[in-house]
Amino acid sequence: HLLLFFLFVGPFSCLASYSRATELLYSLNEGLPAGVLIGSLAEDLRLVPRAGRQDPRPQLPEGARAERTPPLSFSLASRGLSGQYVTLDNRSGELHTSAQEIDREALCLEGGGGAAWGGSISVSSSPSSDSCLLLLDVLVLPQEYFRFVKVKIAIRDVNDNAPQFPVSQISVWVPENAPVNTRLAIEHPAMDPDVGTNGVQTYRLLDYHRVFTLDVEENENGERTPYLIVMGLLDRETQDQYLSIIVAEDGGSPPLLGSATLTIGITDINDNCPLFTDSQINVTVFGNATVGTPVAAVQAVDRDLGTNAQITYSYSQKVPQASKDLFHLDETTGVIKLFSKIGGSVLETHKLTILANGPGCIPAVTTALVTIIKVIFRPPEIVPRYIANEVDGIVYLKEVEPVNTPIAFFTIRDPEGKYKVNCYLDGEGPFRLSPYKPYNNEYLLETTKPMDYELQQFYEIAVVAWNSEGFHVKKIIKVQLLDDNDNAPIFLQPLLELTIEENNAPNAFLTKLYATDADSGERGQVSYFLGPDAPSYFSLDSVTGILTVSTQLDREEKEKYRYTVRAVDSGKPPRESVATVALTVLDKNDNSPRFINKDFSFFVPENFPGYGEIGVISVTDADAGRNGWVALSVVNQSDIFVIDTGKGMLRAKVSLDREQQSSYTLWVEAVDGGEPALSSTAKITILLLDINDNPPLVLFPQSNMSYLLVLPSTLPGSPVTEVYAVDKDTGMNAVIAYSIIGRRGPRPESFRIDPKTGNITLEEALLQTDYGLHRLLVKVSDHGYPEPLHSTVMVNLFVNDTVSNESYIESLLRKEPEINVEEKEPQISIEPTHRKVESVSCVPTLVALSVISLGSITLVTGMGIYICLRRGKKHHRQDENLEVQIPLKGKIDLHMRERKPVAISNI
């Protein structure tokens, strides 16, 4: 549905050339889905032709129109709340509903009235008093067709809300004497957010109970209020409440309903008077009845409630005063009691007229006819004589009284002395009534069992006497026990098992002791005290029994405490009981793991096998449980070493060689299992012990093929050469001894070797027959344990004046010598050193070497001239790395050694 009208505003004086304002009004139902067409601004503003209508704009040629006519553009001047509910096509100018559904009730309640333009919401009186408007400002461009359009969209109400009562239970009170056609407004009428006919139109009841109906009144604002109308007589005593359902119905199609429970309560009025159940009662009373004996009771009923039903009883004025004095009437309960003793002159029959009085009522009347029966014989008499303490008819006994404690004597007699009288004890309790011999009619009342105040404090018994004529008399005896301090306090728990975390705050609460004492009064008041074995830092409040600890507890210092507490009552003498407190201090992770030593040192033989056990790293943690679990790990050099967490065993992953590294320093970290975890570290030093795994290494001579020229003029005792060797081991494994174990030559025994220094000296003067090659097989041995290791080297000495034929000497060296090995071992004093020469032997050695050096220079020069004059060239010597390893027994074996060959001709 579309309502369209145009309001053209005349041009203003300053904007007359380009400004026109237009107002459009549309209407649509609430709750429409997205995409519903509201209207086309372009068509409704006649900016484009409708179907079958010509375009009002000037017609141009096709080419000029394409060039000069720009396209229309529509846009919202501002996007307010209204812009959320509609979409505007910028080209076609079509308005559609947006994805946000329009709810008129929510929209208009939020928008309010009198809102401004520019995308707002307004509740307006146009076109109707219930209008809800969306206000939009739309700009139309370009400038040739500029419009400032105000668009109003009226939201029509749809019956989408059912009436609803503000409360589910509605109560209305009606007096029971309300006349017919009485009107009572029902509070909390139903509300319906819809407007007009869609709002609440009528009310009805589902059950009128034949005495009610409903009417609806409408005020000036159009609000409808339901009224309850009484259509019949009400009686609260017959029915005091009516239940029904009130239904509110709107005017939609189809109509929607709302309901609530209506409770109609009938209030009481004083419309009933008291009525007696009996018009007359007949009773009899014996002439010997005691004062206070109930004689009769009258009862009247008033069906009203509250003060309307209050009844008071009274005698009629017709009742004689003598009867009123003899019988007392309770005005509230209607009980008639004997007020005075019946004398001999009292009438035998009394007619008592009794009135029941109600507020605003005529009294109801009943009659009580009392007949007095005179007694001819007097009953027996009971005369008590108390032994125990008696005050105002109450006998007081201590609970600690022994068995057979006498209470009282009773004398039983017949006043007329004609009849035999018997008696017995009536009631329950530890008592006995027995004849007291040798007297007649004398009886003794005494206890039969120990009495306990805590079990029962009061007894009521009676001594009953009767004669042969059947007359009975009863004497009531009340016995009150007196409490004694015969009960000690009792702890609810004789053993209190408590726990507390260590490092507690000072004066920390532990528990509240509670002991009970069955005695009464001061004898049952309990105080609490610590036992003598309790440590001084525990405190116990004597009144409240609150147990605290004043200091901070340390589980590692002491984990369990066990001491006694006492509960003492206030009796005389006081009684007490003892309970035991067993306190366990719970662990907290407050101790870091502790190594037994800050530094650990282990001595391990080299070549120790991989994953062999080096040693145990002992660590402890004073905490308990998970807090005391310790995990060990190697911080550095974890690629070489590993540690077992469980045993603390340190192991090396690989075999260790002292010659490569003689010691290792690593750090081991211990981490406990607490939260948060605590840790500590320790330094581990591993020193490798040497084992004899390296034989001596001969450094000089460097080859078995080298030789040395020895001049025949060499003096005896002069050093000729030396054997120099080192051992990578240490200690005794590195102490080296030299010995000649094989000789070959003209007279090889002419040379000797120093077992300590390895110096070879000439022992005897050389003769003409000593010329030639002397070969000495030298054994270089260490002093290792369990078996020494050794190496051998061939020392070649060529005795001659010069070296005239070097190739000849070399050919001799290449021949494998036949050398007999000597079994003699060198005898030296052992000193742990590598190769050290005694300082006392240094001077003569240097002198001898100097002399030999000068001769060697001369010899080398001459041999160089000789070599140059030789015909042909010498064959190039092959590089050999030979070292002779000759065992102590057997033939000589020549083995290749990784030594660079050096030919030594002289020193």
Short mmCIF file of C-alpha atoms in Angstrom, two decimals, residues 372-754:
data_model
loop_
_atom_site.label_atom_id
_atom_site.label_comp_id
_atom_site.label_asym_id
_atom_site.label_seq_id
_atom_site.Cartn_x
_atom_site.Cartn_y
_atom_site.Cartn_z
CA ILE A 372 -24.14 -33.79 95.29
CA ILE A 373 -23.85 -37.28 96.77
CA LYS A 374 -23.20 -37.14 100.48
CA VAL A 375 -20.47 -39.51 101.89
CA ILE A 376 -21.29 -41.28 105.11
CA PHE A 377 -17.80 -42.83 105.89
CA ARG A 378 -14.53 -40.91 106.23
CA PRO A 379 -11.57 -42.10 104.17
CA PRO A 380 -8.32 -43.37 105.71
CA GLU A 381 -5.67 -40.90 106.84
CA ILE A 382 -1.97 -40.75 105.79
CA VAL A 383 0.41 -38.96 108.16
CA PRO A 384 3.95 -38.44 106.78
CA ARG A 385 7.08 -37.84 108.90
CA TYR A 386 10.07 -36.93 106.71
CA ILE A 387 13.60 -38.08 107.44
CA ALA A 388 15.22 -36.54 104.35
CA ASN A 389 15.28 -32.81 103.74
CA GLU A 390 11.78 -31.65 102.75
CA VAL A 391 10.74 -28.16 101.69
CA ASP A 392 7.22 -27.26 100.52
CA GLY A 393 6.30 -30.86 99.83
CA ILE A 394 9.47 -31.64 97.86
CA VAL A 395 12.06 -34.10 99.19
CA TYR A 396 15.67 -33.34 98.23
CA LEU A 397 18.15 -36.23 97.92
CA LYS A 398 21.76 -36.27 96.79
CA GLU A 399 22.46 -38.53 93.84
CA VAL A 400 25.36 -40.09 95.73
CA GLU A 401 23.15 -41.30 98.54
CA PRO A 402 23.65 -45.02 99.18
CA VAL A 403 21.07 -47.73 98.62
CA ASN A 404 18.38 -48.07 101.37
CA THR A 405 18.56 -44.39 102.29
CA PRO A 406 15.41 -43.68 104.39
CA ILE A 407 13.17 -40.90 103.12
CA ALA A 408 10.08 -40.79 105.37
CA PHE A 409 7.85 -42.70 107.79
CA PHE A 410 4.12 -42.95 107.02
CA THR A 411 1.41 -43.70 109.57
CA ILE A 412 -1.76 -45.16 108.02
CA ARG A 413 -4.93 -45.22 110.14
CA ASP A 414 -8.73 -45.35 109.97
CA PRO A 415 -10.31 -42.25 111.62
CA GLU A 416 -13.28 -44.29 112.79
CA GLY A 417 -11.15 -47.23 113.91
CA LYS A 418 -13.54 -49.73 112.41
CA TYR A 419 -11.90 -50.85 109.20
CA LYS A 420 -8.69 -52.44 108.14
CA VAL A 421 -6.46 -50.12 106.13
CA ASN A 422 -3.89 -51.21 103.55
CA CYS A 423 -1.43 -49.12 101.56
CA TYR A 424 0.96 -49.37 98.59
CA LEU A 425 3.39 -47.22 96.62
CA ASP A 426 2.18 -45.90 93.27
CA GLY A 427 4.59 -44.56 90.64
CA GLU A 428 7.93 -45.49 89.07
CA GLY A 429 11.31 -45.01 90.63
CA PRO A 430 14.01 -46.66 92.76
CA PHE A 431 11.84 -46.54 95.90
CA ARG A 432 10.26 -49.05 98.26
CA LEU A 433 7.46 -48.73 100.83
CA SER A 434 7.57 -51.52 103.41
CA PRO A 435 5.99 -52.12 106.84
CA TYR A 436 8.21 -51.05 109.71
CA LYS A 437 8.28 -53.87 112.26
CA PRO A 438 7.28 -54.39 115.02
CA TYR A 439 4.85 -51.46 114.74
CA ASN A 440 1.46 -51.73 113.11
CA ASN A 441 0.34 -49.28 110.42
CA GLU A 442 3.87 -47.82 110.21
CA TYR A 443 5.62 -47.82 106.81
CA LEU A 444 9.12 -46.80 105.77
CA LEU A 445 9.88 -45.21 102.36
CA GLU A 446 13.47 -45.79 101.25
CA THR A 447 15.65 -46.05 98.13
CA THR A 448 16.35 -49.38 96.42
CA LYS A 449 19.01 -48.50 93.80
CA PRO A 450 21.76 -45.92 93.31
CA MET A 451 20.35 -42.77 91.71
CA ASP A 452 21.94 -40.79 88.91
CA TYR A 453 21.11 -37.12 88.43
CA GLU A 454 22.28 -37.26 84.82
CA LEU A 455 19.70 -39.97 84.01
CA GLN A 456 16.70 -38.54 85.88
CA GLN A 457 16.44 -35.53 88.14
CA PHE A 458 12.85 -35.68 89.40
CA TYR A 459 10.47 -38.38 90.60
CA GLU A 460 6.82 -38.17 91.57
CA ILE A 461 5.35 -41.07 93.56
CA ALA A 462 2.26 -41.52 95.69
CA VAL A 463 1.41 -43.43 98.87
CA VAL A 464 -2.09 -44.83 98.41
CA ALA A 465 -4.25 -46.09 101.34
CA TRP A 466 -7.66 -47.81 101.13
CA ASN A 467 -9.98 -49.48 103.59
CA SER A 468 -12.27 -52.45 103.31
CA GLU A 469 -15.17 -50.22 102.25
CA GLY A 470 -13.24 -49.22 99.10
CA PHE A 471 -12.42 -45.66 100.10
CA HIS A 472 -9.02 -44.50 98.78
CA VAL A 473 -6.72 -41.67 99.75
CA LYS A 474 -3.49 -40.65 98.04
CA LYS A 475 -0.43 -38.70 99.25
CA ILE A 476 1.78 -37.29 96.50
CA ILE A 477 5.53 -37.25 97.23
CA LYS A 478 7.91 -35.31 94.94
CA VAL A 479 11.60 -36.26 95.04
CA GLN A 480 14.21 -33.89 93.57
CA LEU A 481 17.77 -35.20 93.12
CA LEU A 482 20.69 -32.91 93.84
CA ASP A 483 23.62 -33.06 91.45
CA ASP A 484 27.08 -34.08 92.64
CA ASN A 485 30.42 -33.90 90.86
CA ASP A 486 30.46 -37.58 89.99
CA ASN A 487 31.29 -37.25 86.28
CA ALA A 488 34.61 -36.34 84.77
CA PRO A 489 34.76 -34.42 81.49
CA ILE A 490 34.79 -36.63 78.39
CA PHE A 491 36.62 -35.73 75.19
CA LEU A 492 34.72 -36.47 72.02
CA GLN A 493 37.98 -37.84 70.61
CA PRO A 494 40.52 -39.36 72.99
CA LEU A 495 43.09 -39.19 70.17
CA LEU A 496 43.22 -36.05 68.07
CA GLU A 497 45.21 -36.60 64.90
CA LEU A 498 46.10 -33.21 63.44
CA THR A 499 48.18 -32.01 60.52
CA ILE A 500 49.77 -28.66 59.69
CA GLU A 501 52.12 -27.55 56.96
CA GLU A 502 55.58 -26.58 58.03
CA ASN A 503 56.67 -22.93 57.95
CA ASN A 504 53.27 -22.00 59.36
CA ALA A 505 52.42 -18.48 60.49
CA PRO A 506 52.90 -17.72 64.21
CA ASN A 507 49.89 -18.48 66.42
CA ALA A 508 48.44 -20.75 63.75
CA PHE A 509 45.13 -22.44 64.59
CA LEU A 510 45.34 -26.21 65.05
CA THR A 511 41.95 -27.33 66.40
CA LYS A 512 39.25 -26.62 68.94
CA LEU A 513 39.03 -29.12 71.75
CA TYR A 514 35.61 -30.07 73.02
CA ALA A 515 34.79 -32.08 76.11
CA THR A 516 31.43 -32.62 77.76
CA ASP A 517 30.58 -33.01 81.44
CA ALA A 518 27.25 -34.55 82.38
CA ASP A 519 27.19 -32.69 85.70
CA SER A 520 25.23 -29.46 86.08
CA GLY A 521 26.16 -25.98 87.14
CA GLU A 522 29.75 -25.26 87.98
CA ARG A 523 30.44 -28.97 88.19
CA GLY A 524 29.83 -29.20 84.45
CA GLN A 525 31.99 -26.22 83.45
CA VAL A 526 35.10 -27.49 81.67
CA SER A 527 38.51 -25.83 81.41
CA TYR A 528 41.33 -26.99 79.15
CA PHE A 529 45.04 -27.29 79.93
CA LEU A 530 48.14 -28.62 78.22
CA GLY A 531 49.76 -31.73 79.64
CA PRO A 532 53.28 -31.59 81.14
CA ASP A 533 54.75 -33.24 78.03
CA ALA A 534 53.50 -30.52 75.67
CA PRO A 535 56.25 -28.30 74.16
CA SER A 536 56.25 -24.70 75.35
CA TYR A 537 55.40 -23.27 71.94
CA PHE A 538 51.91 -24.83 71.95
CA SER A 539 49.12 -22.80 73.54
CA LEU A 540 45.66 -23.88 74.68
CA ASP A 541 42.92 -21.41 75.62
CA SER A 542 41.46 -22.69 78.88
CA VAL A 543 37.97 -21.37 78.13
CA THR A 544 37.45 -21.93 74.40
CA GLY A 545 39.71 -24.96 74.01
CA ILE A 546 41.40 -23.47 70.94
CA LEU A 547 44.82 -25.06 70.39
CA THR A 548 47.44 -22.97 68.60
CA VAL A 549 51.17 -23.10 67.91
CA SER A 550 53.06 -19.91 68.59
CA THR A 551 56.15 -20.59 66.52
CA GLN A 552 57.00 -21.77 63.06
CA LEU A 553 57.38 -25.54 62.78
CA ASP A 554 60.05 -27.21 60.69
CA ARG A 555 59.30 -30.74 59.50
CA GLU A 556 62.97 -31.44 58.88
CA GLU A 557 63.71 -30.59 62.49
CA LYS A 558 60.79 -32.59 63.89
CA GLU A 559 57.96 -34.23 61.98
CA LYS A 560 55.67 -35.60 64.69
CA TYR A 561 54.53 -34.21 68.02
CA ARG A 562 52.63 -36.22 70.58
CA TYR A 563 51.50 -34.79 73.89
CA THR A 564 48.50 -34.77 76.22
CA VAL A 565 45.79 -32.23 76.98
CA ARG A 566 43.55 -32.16 80.03
CA ALA A 567 39.89 -31.25 80.49
CA VAL A 568 39.13 -30.27 84.14
CA ASP A 569 35.71 -29.44 85.57
CA SER A 570 34.97 -26.92 88.35
CA GLY A 571 33.68 -29.38 90.93
CA LYS A 572 35.10 -29.89 94.40
CA PRO A 573 37.22 -31.86 94.18
CA PRO A 574 37.67 -31.33 90.41
CA ARG A 575 37.64 -34.21 87.99
CA GLU A 576 39.60 -34.41 84.79
CA SER A 577 40.22 -36.52 81.70
CA VAL A 578 43.14 -36.69 79.31
CA ALA A 579 43.31 -36.80 75.51
CA THR A 580 46.31 -37.24 73.27
CA VAL A 581 47.22 -34.82 70.49
CA ALA A 582 49.15 -36.39 67.61
CA LEU A 583 50.35 -33.60 65.32
CA THR A 584 52.02 -34.38 62.02
CA VAL A 585 53.94 -31.58 60.31
CA LEU A 586 53.38 -31.80 56.57
CA ASP A 587 56.27 -31.19 54.26
CA LYS A 588 56.77 -28.16 52.05
CA ASN A 589 59.47 -27.89 49.47
CA ASP A 590 61.71 -25.58 51.48
CA ASN A 591 64.99 -27.49 51.22
CA SER A 592 67.21 -27.66 48.19
CA PRO A 593 68.96 -30.92 47.41
CA ARG A 594 72.26 -31.11 49.30
CA PHE A 595 75.35 -32.88 48.06
CA ILE A 596 77.40 -34.70 50.69
CA ASN A 597 80.46 -32.82 49.42
CA LYS A 598 80.70 -29.54 47.59
CA ASP A 599 83.48 -31.00 45.46
CA PHE A 600 83.81 -34.59 44.39
CA SER A 601 87.09 -36.03 43.13
CA PHE A 602 87.43 -39.38 41.42
CA PHE A 603 90.59 -41.13 40.27
CA VAL A 604 89.94 -43.29 37.26
CA PRO A 605 92.45 -45.36 35.32
CA GLU A 606 92.72 -44.31 31.72
CA ASN A 607 91.22 -46.50 29.01
CA PHE A 608 88.29 -47.00 31.40
CA PRO A 609 85.55 -48.79 29.40
CA GLY A 610 82.55 -46.83 28.17
CA TYR A 611 79.61 -46.62 30.65
CA GLY A 612 81.81 -48.01 33.38
CA GLU A 613 81.05 -46.88 36.91
CA ILE A 614 83.26 -43.94 37.88
CA GLY A 615 81.73 -43.19 41.25
CA VAL A 616 78.55 -42.38 43.19
CA ILE A 617 77.40 -38.78 43.58
CA SER A 618 75.65 -38.79 46.94
CA VAL A 619 72.92 -36.20 47.37
CA THR A 620 70.14 -35.86 49.92
CA ASP A 621 67.02 -33.73 50.29
CA ALA A 622 65.63 -33.13 53.75
CA ASP A 623 62.09 -32.82 52.37
CA ALA A 624 59.74 -35.79 52.15
CA GLY A 625 57.69 -37.43 49.45
CA ARG A 626 57.79 -35.84 46.04
CA ASN A 627 59.57 -32.81 47.47
CA GLY A 628 62.44 -35.12 48.40
CA TRP A 629 62.75 -36.84 45.03
CA VAL A 630 66.04 -35.80 43.46
CA ALA A 631 66.95 -35.98 39.77
CA LEU A 632 70.63 -35.64 38.81
CA SER A 633 71.96 -34.37 35.49
CA VAL A 634 75.30 -33.35 34.06
CA VAL A 635 75.31 -29.64 33.25
CA ASN A 636 78.43 -29.48 31.10
CA GLN A 637 80.24 -32.16 29.08
CA SER A 638 77.06 -34.18 28.95
CA ASP A 639 78.33 -35.57 25.65
CA ILE A 640 81.05 -37.41 27.55
CA PHE A 641 79.53 -38.14 30.94
CA VAL A 642 76.13 -39.34 32.11
CA ILE A 643 74.67 -39.92 35.56
CA ASP A 644 72.05 -42.38 36.78
CA THR A 645 69.29 -40.47 38.57
CA GLY A 646 68.29 -43.38 40.75
CA LYS A 647 71.69 -44.57 41.97
CA GLY A 648 73.66 -41.36 41.41
CA MET A 649 76.28 -43.37 39.53
CA LEU A 650 78.52 -41.27 37.29
CA ARG A 651 79.58 -42.96 34.06
CA ALA A 652 81.66 -42.02 31.02
CA LYS A 653 80.04 -42.64 27.68
CA VAL A 654 83.41 -43.20 25.99
CA SER A 655 86.78 -44.59 26.97
CA LEU A 656 89.06 -41.91 28.44
CA ASP A 657 92.68 -41.43 27.39
CA ARG A 658 94.93 -39.65 29.85
CA GLU A 659 97.40 -38.74 27.14
CA GLN A 660 94.66 -36.74 25.37
CA GLN A 661 93.23 -35.14 28.53
CA SER A 662 94.42 -35.86 32.01
CA SER A 663 91.48 -34.44 33.96
CA TYR A 664 87.87 -33.35 33.58
CA THR A 665 85.89 -30.79 35.55
CA LEU A 666 82.13 -30.97 35.30
CA TRP A 667 79.11 -29.70 37.19
CA VAL A 668 76.25 -31.90 38.30
CA GLU A 669 72.82 -30.38 39.05
CA ALA A 670 70.37 -31.92 41.51
CA VAL A 671 66.70 -30.90 41.08
CA ASP A 672 63.96 -32.00 43.50
CA GLY A 673 60.35 -32.81 42.62
CA GLY A 674 58.70 -29.91 44.45
CA GLU A 675 56.53 -27.14 43.06
CA PRO A 676 58.39 -24.95 42.39
CA ALA A 677 61.44 -27.14 42.12
CA LEU A 678 64.66 -26.33 44.02
CA SER A 679 68.14 -27.22 42.83
CA SER A 680 71.81 -27.17 43.71
CA THR A 681 75.05 -27.98 41.92
CA ALA A 682 78.30 -29.69 42.79
CA LYS A 683 81.72 -29.66 41.18
CA ILE A 684 83.09 -33.00 40.00
CA THR A 685 86.80 -33.44 39.26
CA ILE A 686 87.85 -36.61 37.45
CA LEU A 687 91.58 -37.34 37.42
CA LEU A 688 92.80 -40.02 35.03
CA LEU A 689 95.38 -42.41 36.42
CA ASP A 690 98.05 -43.44 34.05
CA ILE A 691 98.40 -47.02 32.95
CA ASN A 692 101.34 -48.33 31.03
CA ASP A 693 99.78 -48.23 27.58
CA ASN A 694 102.55 -46.41 25.71
CA PRO A 695 105.96 -47.92 24.98
CA PRO A 696 108.95 -45.55 24.96
CA LEU A 697 109.25 -43.56 21.74
CA VAL A 698 112.79 -43.24 20.39
CA LEU A 699 113.36 -39.77 19.02
CA PHE A 700 117.08 -40.21 18.32
CA PRO A 701 118.40 -41.89 16.30
CA GLN A 702 115.46 -41.34 13.98
CA SER A 703 116.13 -44.40 11.85
CA ASN A 704 117.77 -47.79 12.00
CA MET A 705 119.54 -46.87 8.76
CA SER A 706 121.36 -43.84 10.12
CA TYR A 707 125.00 -44.14 11.17
CA LEU A 708 127.71 -42.12 12.88
CA LEU A 709 131.39 -41.79 12.04
CA VAL A 710 133.67 -42.58 14.98
CA LEU A 711 137.27 -41.51 14.59
CA PRO A 712 139.88 -44.05 15.63
CA SER A 713 141.51 -41.36 17.70
CA THR A 714 138.53 -41.11 20.00
CA LEU A 715 139.71 -41.34 23.58
CA PRO A 716 138.27 -44.03 25.88
CA GLY A 717 135.48 -42.70 28.11
CA SER A 718 134.45 -40.15 25.52
CA PRO A 719 130.78 -39.96 24.60
CA VAL A 720 130.18 -41.09 21.06
CA THR A 721 126.43 -40.58 20.66
CA GLU A 722 123.20 -41.03 22.59
CA VAL A 723 119.84 -42.70 22.38
CA TYR A 724 117.02 -40.28 23.23
CA ALA A 725 113.52 -41.59 23.95
CA VAL A 726 110.34 -40.28 25.65
CA ASP A 727 107.29 -42.01 27.16
CA LYS A 728 103.80 -40.44 27.08
CA ASP A 729 102.91 -42.16 30.31
CA THR A 730 103.65 -40.71 33.73
CA GLY A 731 105.26 -41.84 36.95
CA MET A 732 106.94 -45.20 36.95
CA ASN A 733 105.38 -45.89 33.58
CA ALA A 734 107.52 -43.08 32.15
CA VAL A 735 110.86 -43.98 33.79
CA ILE A 736 113.07 -45.15 30.93
CA ALA A 737 116.11 -47.45 31.05
CA TYR A 738 118.55 -48.04 28.19
CA SER A 739 120.49 -51.23 27.53
CA ILE A 740 122.40 -52.85 24.70
CA ILE A 741 120.89 -56.23 24.02
CA GLY A 742 122.67 -57.09 20.80
CA ARG A 743 126.09 -56.30 19.23
CA ARG A 744 127.75 -56.90 15.87
CA GLY A 745 131.05 -55.63 14.53
CA PRO A 746 134.78 -56.08 14.80
CA ARG A 747 134.76 -55.43 18.55
CA PRO A 748 131.31 -54.08 19.51
CA GLU A 749 131.90 -54.56 23.23
CA SER A 750 134.09 -51.48 23.01
CA PHE A 751 130.95 -49.40 23.44
CA ARG A 752 128.63 -49.12 26.44
CA ILE A 753 125.40 -47.24 27.11
CA ASP A 754 124.39 -45.37 30.23
#
